[in-house]
């Protein structure tokens, strides 16, 4: 097999097996992704070829992990399968650009920096690459390298100190180090030291962590309604009744302090005084328990000029009724709003309502000594949103989602593992309630408790501990990101300046 084909195939296969999927996941395999990209970049005959090879390998890696995108586009976007098939391909090719740039950086670093500096550059580059993935063009930080290691909890504990992003950079260093063996045995040794340190420190945190906060019992309800029927008016009453019945059962059995329903669990405007919302308010009043309830919402614009729509989480507080709410801030393009709607002949994937608008300056939902930092749907994949919730005083994270969009694909598992990173980064319990699964309780160490089965109704109970302490990552969040970008800029400057060029011959041209 040609050199480039070998490393490209290794990178793609490593991503497919390393990231969560319904078949088999072996987390360590994901290290083949930065390993393969680095090898392609280092040994390419030219910068252009380095970018091209790494872009192709990165695109293939993304395609295997993001093939699930076809499902919502075809089944819920009413897009013919011939037009839906290219969507994950195009998305993966766009994501592959980031990997191409990483390969380009590996090419220049191997030629113009000493081995140890080049290895550090690769780690910093991977961090900034993931930061860019989560920030540019609305952001899509779905394939975070460290998320693959969530099944091995000892390997993700350092996220509490350096974040998932910083941890991904450490994994990139550990992966790429052996490639410098002919020039620097120290780089290969550093790889072993990094992996051993991650495991050792992670194990120590697992064994020393104590959760001494006040205990609260929380219930999550998973209604399990088919996405194609969710917004059908004839199913609205059945939807309400199922959530009410499941909640009554779990309240009678465990008397929870809080009940959480999924994103848009109520497929109507809960704020309106209708017969559909009556059973919900009656249940909260009779039980004297606060409920988090997902529902679309609206705000009348001045002068009867129309409505502004929101994807909202209501806090229904016993006898007080609807007391507060959170409006989703980071909306899904093509799912909750249509970018460039005047140019693209497509419709949104979410049926039943128009384009949503993002919420602004959101605060925790407070009930007693619980301050709920709400993350709706894929907001859980954005580290900065969980950071904001805790900065605003949240002592418990609540992720409500409707993963029915994804069907029986890799996406619900990948989504769950990304949400787990938020719990570890912020040192907070995370309560997750979804329409069709995977609902779960996740502790600050990342232990996934409950993890209800997909596509089955569920009323599950867990014990959580609201926490006021903040992690080192939370305190250094902004400084870490600025420092990484500044370090990358410094390395780029060293490589661009004539004095930073190495005089050695290019090796291993392919």
Coordinates of C-alpha atoms in Angstrom, one line a residue:
X1 CA 0.0 0.0 0.0
X2 CA 1.4 3.5 -0.9
X3 CA 2.7 5.5 2.0
X4 CA -0.1 8.2 1.8
X5 CA -2.9 5.7 1.4
X6 CA -1.7 3.7 4.5
X7 CA -1.6 6.8 6.8
X8 CA -4.8 8.2 5.4
X9 CA -6.6 4.9 5.9
X10 CA -5.2 4.5 9.4
X11 CA -6.4 8.0 10.4
X12 CA -9.9 7.4 9.0
X13 CA -10.3 4.0 10.5
X14 CA -9.0 5.2 13.9
X15 CA -11.7 7.9 14.0
X16 CA -14.4 5.4 13.0
X17 CA -13.5 3.0 15.7
X18 CA -12.4 5.5 18.3
X19 CA -15.5 7.7 18.4
X20 CA -18.8 6.4 19.7
X21 CA -20.8 4.3 17.3
X22 CA -23.5 1.6 17.7
X23 CA -21.1 -1.3 16.8
X24 CA -17.8 -1.2 18.6
X25 CA -15.8 1.6 20.2
X26 CA -12.2 1.3 21.2
X27 CA -11.2 4.8 22.5
X28 CA -7.4 4.5 22.0
X29 CA -7.9 3.9 18.2
X30 CA -8.8 7.6 17.9
X31 CA -5.1 8.4 18.4
X32 CA -4.5 7.2 14.9
X33 CA -6.3 10.3 13.6
X34 CA -3.7 12.9 14.7
X35 CA -0.9 10.3 14.1
X36 CA -2.0 9.8 10.5
X37 CA -2.5 13.5 9.8
X38 CA 0.9 14.3 11.2
X39 CA 2.7 11.6 9.2
X40 CA 1.0 12.8 6.0
X41 CA 2.0 16.4 6.7
X42 CA 5.6 15.6 7.8
X43 CA 6.4 13.4 4.8
X44 CA 4.6 15.3 2.0
X45 CA 6.7 16.6 -0.8
X46 CA 5.2 20.1 -0.7
X47 CA 3.0 22.3 1.5
X48 CA 0.2 21.9 -1.0
X49 CA 0.4 18.1 -1.0
X50 CA 0.5 18.1 2.8
X51 CA -2.8 20.0 3.0
X52 CA -4.4 17.9 0.3
X53 CA -3.5 14.5 1.8
X54 CA -4.5 15.6 5.4
X55 CA -7.7 17.1 4.0
X56 CA -8.7 13.9 2.3
X57 CA -7.9 11.8 5.3
X58 CA -9.7 14.2 7.7
X59 CA -12.7 14.3 5.4
X60 CA -12.9 10.5 5.3
X61 CA -12.6 10.3 9.1
X62 CA -15.4 12.9 9.6
X63 CA -17.6 11.1 7.0
X64 CA -17.5 7.8 8.9
X65 CA -18.4 9.6 12.1
X66 CA -21.0 12.0 10.7
X67 CA -22.8 9.8 8.3
X68 CA -25.8 10.0 10.6
X69 CA -26.4 13.6 9.2
X70 CA -28.1 11.9 6.3
X71 CA -30.9 10.6 8.5
X72 CA -32.4 13.9 9.7
X73 CA -31.9 15.6 6.4
X74 CA -33.7 12.8 4.4
X75 CA -36.3 11.7 6.9
X76 CA -37.3 15.0 8.6
X77 CA -36.1 17.6 6.1
X78 CA -38.2 16.1 3.3
X79 CA -35.1 16.0 1.1
X80 CA -34.9 13.3 -1.6
X81 CA -32.3 10.7 -0.8
X82 CA -30.3 11.5 -3.9
X83 CA -30.0 15.1 -2.6
X84 CA -29.6 14.1 1.1
X85 CA -26.7 11.7 0.4
X86 CA -24.2 14.5 -0.5
X87 CA -25.0 16.5 2.7
X88 CA -22.8 14.5 5.1
X89 CA -20.1 14.3 2.4
X90 CA -20.1 18.1 2.0
X91 CA -20.1 18.6 5.7
X92 CA -17.2 16.2 6.2
X93 CA -15.3 17.9 3.4
X94 CA -15.7 21.2 5.1
X95 CA -14.6 19.8 8.5
X96 CA -11.7 18.2 6.6
X97 CA -10.3 21.6 5.9
X98 CA -9.4 22.0 9.5
X99 CA -7.5 18.7 9.4
X100 CA -5.9 19.8 6.1
X101 CA -4.6 22.9 7.9
X102 CA -3.3 20.7 10.7
X103 CA -1.4 18.6 8.2
X104 CA 0.0 21.8 6.6
X105 CA 1.2 22.9 10.0
X106 CA 2.8 19.5 10.6
X107 CA 4.7 19.9 7.3
X108 CA 6.2 23.3 8.1
X109 CA 6.9 22.4 11.8
X110 CA 8.8 19.3 10.8
X111 CA 11.0 21.3 8.5
X112 CA 11.5 24.6 10.4
X113 CA 11.3 23.8 14.1
X114 CA 13.4 21.6 16.4
X115 CA 11.7 18.3 17.2
X116 CA 10.6 19.2 20.7
X117 CA 9.2 22.5 19.6
X118 CA 7.5 20.9 16.6
X119 CA 5.8 18.4 18.9
X120 CA 4.5 21.2 21.2
X121 CA 3.4 23.1 18.1
X122 CA 1.3 20.1 17.0
X123 CA -0.4 19.9 20.4
X124 CA -1.2 23.6 20.4
X125 CA -2.3 23.4 16.8
X126 CA -4.8 20.6 17.6
X127 CA -6.2 22.7 20.5
X128 CA -6.7 25.8 18.3
X129 CA -8.1 23.6 15.5
X130 CA -10.8 22.3 17.8
X131 CA -11.4 25.8 19.1
X132 CA -11.9 27.0 15.5
X133 CA -14.3 24.1 14.8
X134 CA -16.4 25.2 17.7
X135 CA -16.4 28.9 16.9
X136 CA -16.3 29.6 13.1
X137 CA -19.5 29.6 11.0
X138 CA -21.8 28.9 13.9
X139 CA -19.4 26.2 15.2
X140 CA -19.7 22.4 15.2
X141 CA -17.3 20.9 17.8
X142 CA -18.8 17.5 17.5
X143 CA -15.7 15.4 16.9
X144 CA -13.7 16.5 20.0
X145 CA -10.8 14.1 20.2
X146 CA -11.0 13.7 24.0
X147 CA -14.7 12.8 23.8
X148 CA -13.7 9.4 22.4
X149 CA -12.1 8.5 25.8
X150 CA -15.2 9.1 27.9
X151 CA -15.7 5.3 28.3
X152 CA -12.3 5.3 30.0
X153 CA -12.9 7.8 32.7
X154 CA -9.4 8.0 34.1
X155 CA -8.3 9.3 30.7
X156 CA -10.7 12.3 30.7
X157 CA -10.4 13.6 34.3
X158 CA -7.7 16.2 33.3
X159 CA -10.5 18.0 31.5
X160 CA -11.3 19.4 34.9
X161 CA -8.0 21.2 34.7
X162 CA -7.3 21.9 31.0
X163 CA -10.7 21.4 29.5
X164 CA -11.7 18.9 26.7
X165 CA -9.9 21.1 24.3
X166 CA -6.6 21.1 26.2
X167 CA -6.9 17.4 26.8
X168 CA -7.3 16.8 23.1
X169 CA -4.0 18.7 22.5
X170 CA -2.3 16.4 25.0
X171 CA -3.6 13.4 23.2
X172 CA -2.3 14.8 19.9
X173 CA 1.2 15.2 21.4
X174 CA 1.1 11.7 22.7
X175 CA 0.0 10.4 19.3
X176 CA 2.6 12.3 17.2
X177 CA 5.6 11.8 19.4
X178 CA 6.8 8.5 18.0
X179 CA 7.0 10.0 14.5
X180 CA 10.0 12.0 15.7
X181 CA 11.9 9.0 16.8
X182 CA 14.6 9.1 14.2
X183 CA 15.4 12.7 15.1
X184 CA 14.5 12.8 18.8
X185 CA 14.0 9.9 21.1
X186 CA 12.9 12.4 23.7
X187 CA 9.7 13.1 21.7
X188 CA 8.7 9.4 21.8
X189 CA 9.5 9.4 25.5
X190 CA 7.3 12.5 26.0
X191 CA 4.4 10.6 24.4
X192 CA 4.7 7.9 27.0
X193 CA 5.0 10.4 29.8
X194 CA 2.0 12.3 28.7
X195 CA -0.2 9.2 28.5
X196 CA 1.0 7.9 31.8
X197 CA 0.5 11.3 33.4
X198 CA -3.1 11.6 32.1
X199 CA -3.9 8.1 33.4
X200 CA -2.2 8.6 36.7
X201 CA -3.7 12.0 37.5
X202 CA -7.1 10.8 36.3
X203 CA -7.0 7.8 38.5
X204 CA -6.0 10.0 41.5
X205 CA -8.9 12.3 40.9
X206 CA -11.3 9.3 40.6
X207 CA -10.1 8.0 43.9
X208 CA -10.0 11.3 45.8
X209 CA -13.1 13.1 44.7
X210 CA -15.8 13.7 47.3
X211 CA -19.3 14.8 46.7
X212 CA -20.4 16.4 50.0
X213 CA -23.2 18.6 48.9
X214 CA -26.8 18.3 49.8
X215 CA -28.5 15.4 48.1
X216 CA -31.5 16.0 45.8
X217 CA -33.6 13.4 44.1
X218 CA -34.4 14.3 40.5
X219 CA -36.6 12.5 38.0
X220 CA -36.3 12.5 34.2
X221 CA -39.1 11.5 31.9
X222 CA -38.6 10.2 28.4
X223 CA -41.8 10.2 26.4
X224 CA -40.5 8.4 23.3
X225 CA -42.6 10.0 20.6
X226 CA -41.7 9.5 17.0
X227 CA -40.3 12.7 15.4
X228 CA -42.5 12.3 12.4
X229 CA -45.6 12.4 14.6
X230 CA -44.4 14.9 17.2
X231 CA -45.9 18.0 15.7
X232 CA -49.2 16.3 14.5
X233 CA -52.0 18.2 16.3
X234 CA -53.9 14.9 16.7
X235 CA -51.2 13.6 19.0
X236 CA -50.9 16.6 21.3
X237 CA -53.4 15.3 23.9
X238 CA -51.7 11.9 23.9
X239 CA -48.3 13.5 24.3
X240 CA -49.5 15.5 27.3
X241 CA -51.1 12.5 28.9
X242 CA -48.1 10.3 28.6
X243 CA -45.8 12.7 30.2
X244 CA -48.3 13.4 33.0
X245 CA -48.9 9.7 33.6
X246 CA -45.2 8.8 33.6
X247 CA -44.5 11.7 36.0
X248 CA -47.3 10.7 38.4
X249 CA -45.8 7.2 38.6
X250 CA -42.3 8.4 39.4
X251 CA -43.6 11.0 41.9
X252 CA -45.6 8.4 43.7
X253 CA -42.6 6.0 43.9
X254 CA -39.8 8.4 44.8
X255 CA -41.1 11.9 45.7
X256 CA -38.4 13.7 43.7
X257 CA -37.3 17.3 44.3
X258 CA -37.4 18.1 40.6
X259 CA -38.9 16.6 37.4
X260 CA -37.3 17.2 34.0
X261 CA -39.0 16.8 30.7
X262 CA -37.2 16.9 27.3
X263 CA -36.7 19.6 24.8
X264 CA -40.1 20.6 23.2
X265 CA -41.8 17.8 25.2
X266 CA -44.9 19.8 24.9
X267 CA -45.4 20.4 21.1
X268 CA -47.5 23.5 21.6
X269 CA -47.2 26.9 23.3
X270 CA -47.2 26.2 27.0
X271 CA -47.4 29.9 27.7
X272 CA -50.9 30.1 26.3
X273 CA -53.9 29.4 28.5
X274 CA -55.2 26.3 26.7
X275 CA -56.7 23.0 27.8
X276 CA -53.5 21.3 26.7
X277 CA -51.4 22.9 29.4
X278 CA -54.0 22.5 32.2
X279 CA -53.0 18.9 33.1
X280 CA -49.3 20.1 33.3
X281 CA -50.0 22.9 35.8
X282 CA -52.4 20.8 37.7
X283 CA -49.8 18.0 38.2
X284 CA -47.2 20.6 39.4
X285 CA -49.7 22.2 41.8
X286 CA -50.8 18.9 43.3
X287 CA -47.3 17.5 43.6
X288 CA -45.8 20.8 44.8
X289 CA -42.7 19.9 42.8
X290 CA -40.9 22.1 40.2
X291 CA -40.9 20.8 36.6
X292 CA -38.5 21.7 33.8
X293 CA -40.7 21.5 30.6
X294 CA -39.5 22.1 27.1
X295 CA -41.8 23.9 24.7
X296 CA -41.7 26.4 21.9
X297 CA -42.5 30.0 22.9
X298 CA -43.1 33.4 21.3
X299 CA -43.0 37.1 22.0
X300 CA -45.2 39.6 20.2
X301 CA -43.3 42.2 18.4
X302 CA -44.3 45.9 18.9
X303 CA -47.2 47.1 16.7
X304 CA -48.5 43.6 15.9
X305 CA -45.6 43.2 13.5
X306 CA -45.4 39.5 14.1
X307 CA -43.8 37.0 16.5
X308 CA -40.4 36.2 17.7
X309 CA -40.1 32.5 18.4
X310 CA -37.9 30.7 20.9
X311 CA -37.0 27.2 21.9
X312 CA -37.7 27.4 25.6
X313 CA -37.3 25.5 28.8
X314 CA -40.0 26.6 31.3
X315 CA -39.6 26.2 35.1
X316 CA -43.1 25.3 36.3
X317 CA -43.0 25.9 40.1
X318 CA -45.8 24.1 42.0
X319 CA -48.6 26.6 42.9
X320 CA -46.7 29.5 41.3
X321 CA -47.2 28.1 37.7
X322 CA -44.7 29.2 35.1
X323 CA -42.1 31.1 37.2
X324 CA -39.1 31.5 34.8
X325 CA -37.6 30.2 31.6
X326 CA -34.5 29.8 29.5
X327 CA -34.4 30.4 25.8
X328 CA -31.9 28.4 23.7
X329 CA -29.0 30.6 22.8
X330 CA -27.1 28.5 20.2
X331 CA -29.5 27.4 17.5
X332 CA -29.0 24.6 15.0
X333 CA -28.6 26.0 11.5
X334 CA -31.0 24.3 9.0
X335 CA -32.7 22.7 12.1
X336 CA -34.1 25.7 14.0
X337 CA -33.4 28.5 11.5
X338 CA -32.5 28.7 7.9
X339 CA -29.3 30.6 7.1
X340 CA -29.4 32.2 3.7
X341 CA -33.0 31.2 3.4
X342 CA -33.5 33.4 0.3
X343 CA -30.8 31.5 -1.6
X344 CA -31.2 27.9 -0.5
X345 CA -34.2 25.8 -1.7
X346 CA -34.5 23.9 1.5
X347 CA -36.8 23.8 4.5
X348 CA -36.0 23.5 8.2
X349 CA -35.8 20.0 9.8
X350 CA -38.0 21.0 12.7
X351 CA -41.7 20.8 11.9
X352 CA -44.5 22.7 13.5
X353 CA -43.1 26.2 14.0
X354 CA -41.2 28.8 12.1
X355 CA -37.6 30.0 12.6
X356 CA -36.4 30.4 16.2
X357 CA -34.5 33.4 17.5
X358 CA -31.7 32.9 20.1
X359 CA -32.2 33.8 23.7
X360 CA -30.0 36.6 25.3
X361 CA -28.4 37.0 28.7
X362 CA -29.8 33.8 30.1
X363 CA -29.7 33.2 33.9
X364 CA -30.0 29.9 35.8
X365 CA -33.6 28.7 36.7
X366 CA -33.8 28.9 40.4
X367 CA -36.0 26.7 42.6
X368 CA -35.0 26.6 46.3
X369 CA -31.3 25.8 46.6
X370 CA -31.2 24.5 43.0
X371 CA -29.8 26.8 40.4
X372 CA -30.3 25.1 37.1
X373 CA -27.9 25.9 34.2
X374 CA -29.9 24.8 31.2
X375 CA -28.4 23.5 27.9
X376 CA -30.9 22.7 25.2
X377 CA -30.1 20.0 22.7
X378 CA -26.7 20.4 21.1
X379 CA -25.8 23.3 23.3
X380 CA -24.2 20.6 25.5
X381 CA -21.4 20.2 22.9
X382 CA -20.2 23.8 23.4
X383 CA -17.8 24.2 26.4
X384 CA -18.3 27.9 26.6
X385 CA -22.1 27.6 27.2
X386 CA -21.6 25.4 30.2
X387 CA -18.9 27.8 31.3
X388 CA -21.4 30.6 31.1
X389 CA -24.0 28.8 33.1
X390 CA -21.7 28.1 36.0
X391 CA -20.3 31.6 35.9
X392 CA -23.9 32.8 36.3
X393 CA -24.3 30.7 39.4
X394 CA -25.6 27.3 38.2
X395 CA -24.9 24.5 40.7
X396 CA -26.5 21.9 38.6
X397 CA -26.5 21.5 34.8
X398 CA -29.6 20.3 33.0
X399 CA -29.5 19.2 29.4
X400 CA -32.9 18.7 27.7
X401 CA -32.8 17.3 24.2
X402 CA -34.8 15.7 21.4
X403 CA -32.4 13.1 19.9
X404 CA -35.3 11.5 18.0
X405 CA -33.9 13.4 15.0
X406 CA -30.9 11.0 14.9
X407 CA -32.7 7.7 14.8
X408 CA -30.6 4.6 15.6
X409 CA -27.3 6.1 14.5
X410 CA -24.0 7.0 16.2
X411 CA -25.3 10.5 17.0
X412 CA -27.1 9.9 20.4
X413 CA -24.0 8.1 21.8
X414 CA -21.7 10.8 20.5
X415 CA -24.0 13.5 22.0
X416 CA -24.0 11.8 25.4
X417 CA -20.2 11.5 25.5
X418 CA -19.8 15.2 24.6
X419 CA -22.3 16.1 27.4
X420 CA -20.2 14.1 29.8
X421 CA -17.2 16.3 29.1
X422 CA -19.2 19.3 30.2
X423 CA -19.9 17.7 33.6
X424 CA -16.2 16.9 34.1
X425 CA -15.0 20.4 32.9
X426 CA -17.3 22.3 35.2
X427 CA -17.4 19.8 38.2
X428 CA -21.1 19.7 38.1
X429 CA -23.7 17.0 38.0
X430 CA -25.6 17.0 34.7
X431 CA -29.2 15.8 34.4
X432 CA -30.1 14.8 30.9
X433 CA -33.7 14.3 29.7
X434 CA -34.4 13.3 26.1
X435 CA -37.4 12.4 24.1
X436 CA -36.2 9.0 22.8
X437 CA -32.9 8.6 24.7
X438 CA -30.3 8.6 25.9
X439 CA -31.5 10.1 29.2
X440 CA -29.0 10.0 32.0
X441 CA -27.5 11.3 35.2
X442 CA -23.9 12.2 34.9
X443 CA -21.7 13.0 38.0
X444 CA -18.8 15.4 38.1
X445 CA -16.4 12.6 37.4
X446 CA -18.3 11.5 34.2
X447 CA -19.9 8.4 35.6
X448 CA -23.0 7.9 33.5
X449 CA -25.8 6.7 35.7
X450 CA -29.2 5.4 34.5
X451 CA -28.6 5.8 30.7
X452 CA -32.1 4.9 29.8
X453 CA -32.7 2.7 26.8
X454 CA -33.4 4.3 23.5
X455 CA -36.9 4.3 21.9
X456 CA -38.7 3.3 25.1
X457 CA -40.8 5.4 27.5
X458 CA -38.9 6.0 30.7
X459 CA -39.4 7.6 34.1
X460 CA -36.0 7.4 35.9
X461 CA -34.8 8.7 39.2
X462 CA -31.3 9.7 40.3
X463 CA -29.6 11.5 43.2
X464 CA -27.6 14.6 42.5
X465 CA -25.5 17.0 44.6
X466 CA -25.6 20.7 43.7
X467 CA -22.1 22.1 43.9
X468 CA -20.7 25.6 44.3
X469 CA -17.0 24.8 43.9
X470 CA -15.4 25.6 40.5
X471 CA -12.8 23.6 38.7
X472 CA -9.4 24.9 37.7
X473 CA -10.5 24.8 34.1
X474 CA -13.5 27.0 34.9
X475 CA -11.2 29.6 36.5
X476 CA -8.6 29.5 33.7
X477 CA -11.0 29.1 30.8
X478 CA -10.4 32.4 29.1
X479 CA -6.7 32.6 29.9
X480 CA -6.2 29.1 28.5
X481 CA -7.8 30.0 25.1
X482 CA -5.9 33.2 24.8
X483 CA -2.7 31.5 25.7
X484 CA -3.2 28.8 23.2
X485 CA -3.9 31.2 20.4
X486 CA -0.9 33.4 21.4
X487 CA 1.4 30.4 21.5
X488 CA 0.3 29.3 18.1
X489 CA 0.9 32.8 16.7
X490 CA 4.4 32.7 18.2
X491 CA 5.2 29.4 16.6
X492 CA 3.9 30.5 13.2
X493 CA 6.1 33.6 13.5
X494 CA 9.1 31.5 14.2
X495 CA 8.4 29.3 11.2
X496 CA 7.7 32.3 8.9
X497 CA 10.8 34.3 9.8
X498 CA 13.8 33.5 7.7
X499 CA 15.9 32.7 10.8
X500 CA 13.5 30.0 11.8
X501 CA 14.0 28.0 8.6
X502 CA 16.0 24.8 8.9
X503 CA 18.7 24.1 6.4
X504 CA 18.3 20.3 6.5
X505 CA 17.0 18.6 3.4
X506 CA 13.4 17.6 3.0
X507 CA 13.2 14.0 3.9
X508 CA 10.8 11.3 2.9
X509 CA 9.3 13.0 -0.1
X510 CA 6.2 11.1 -1.3

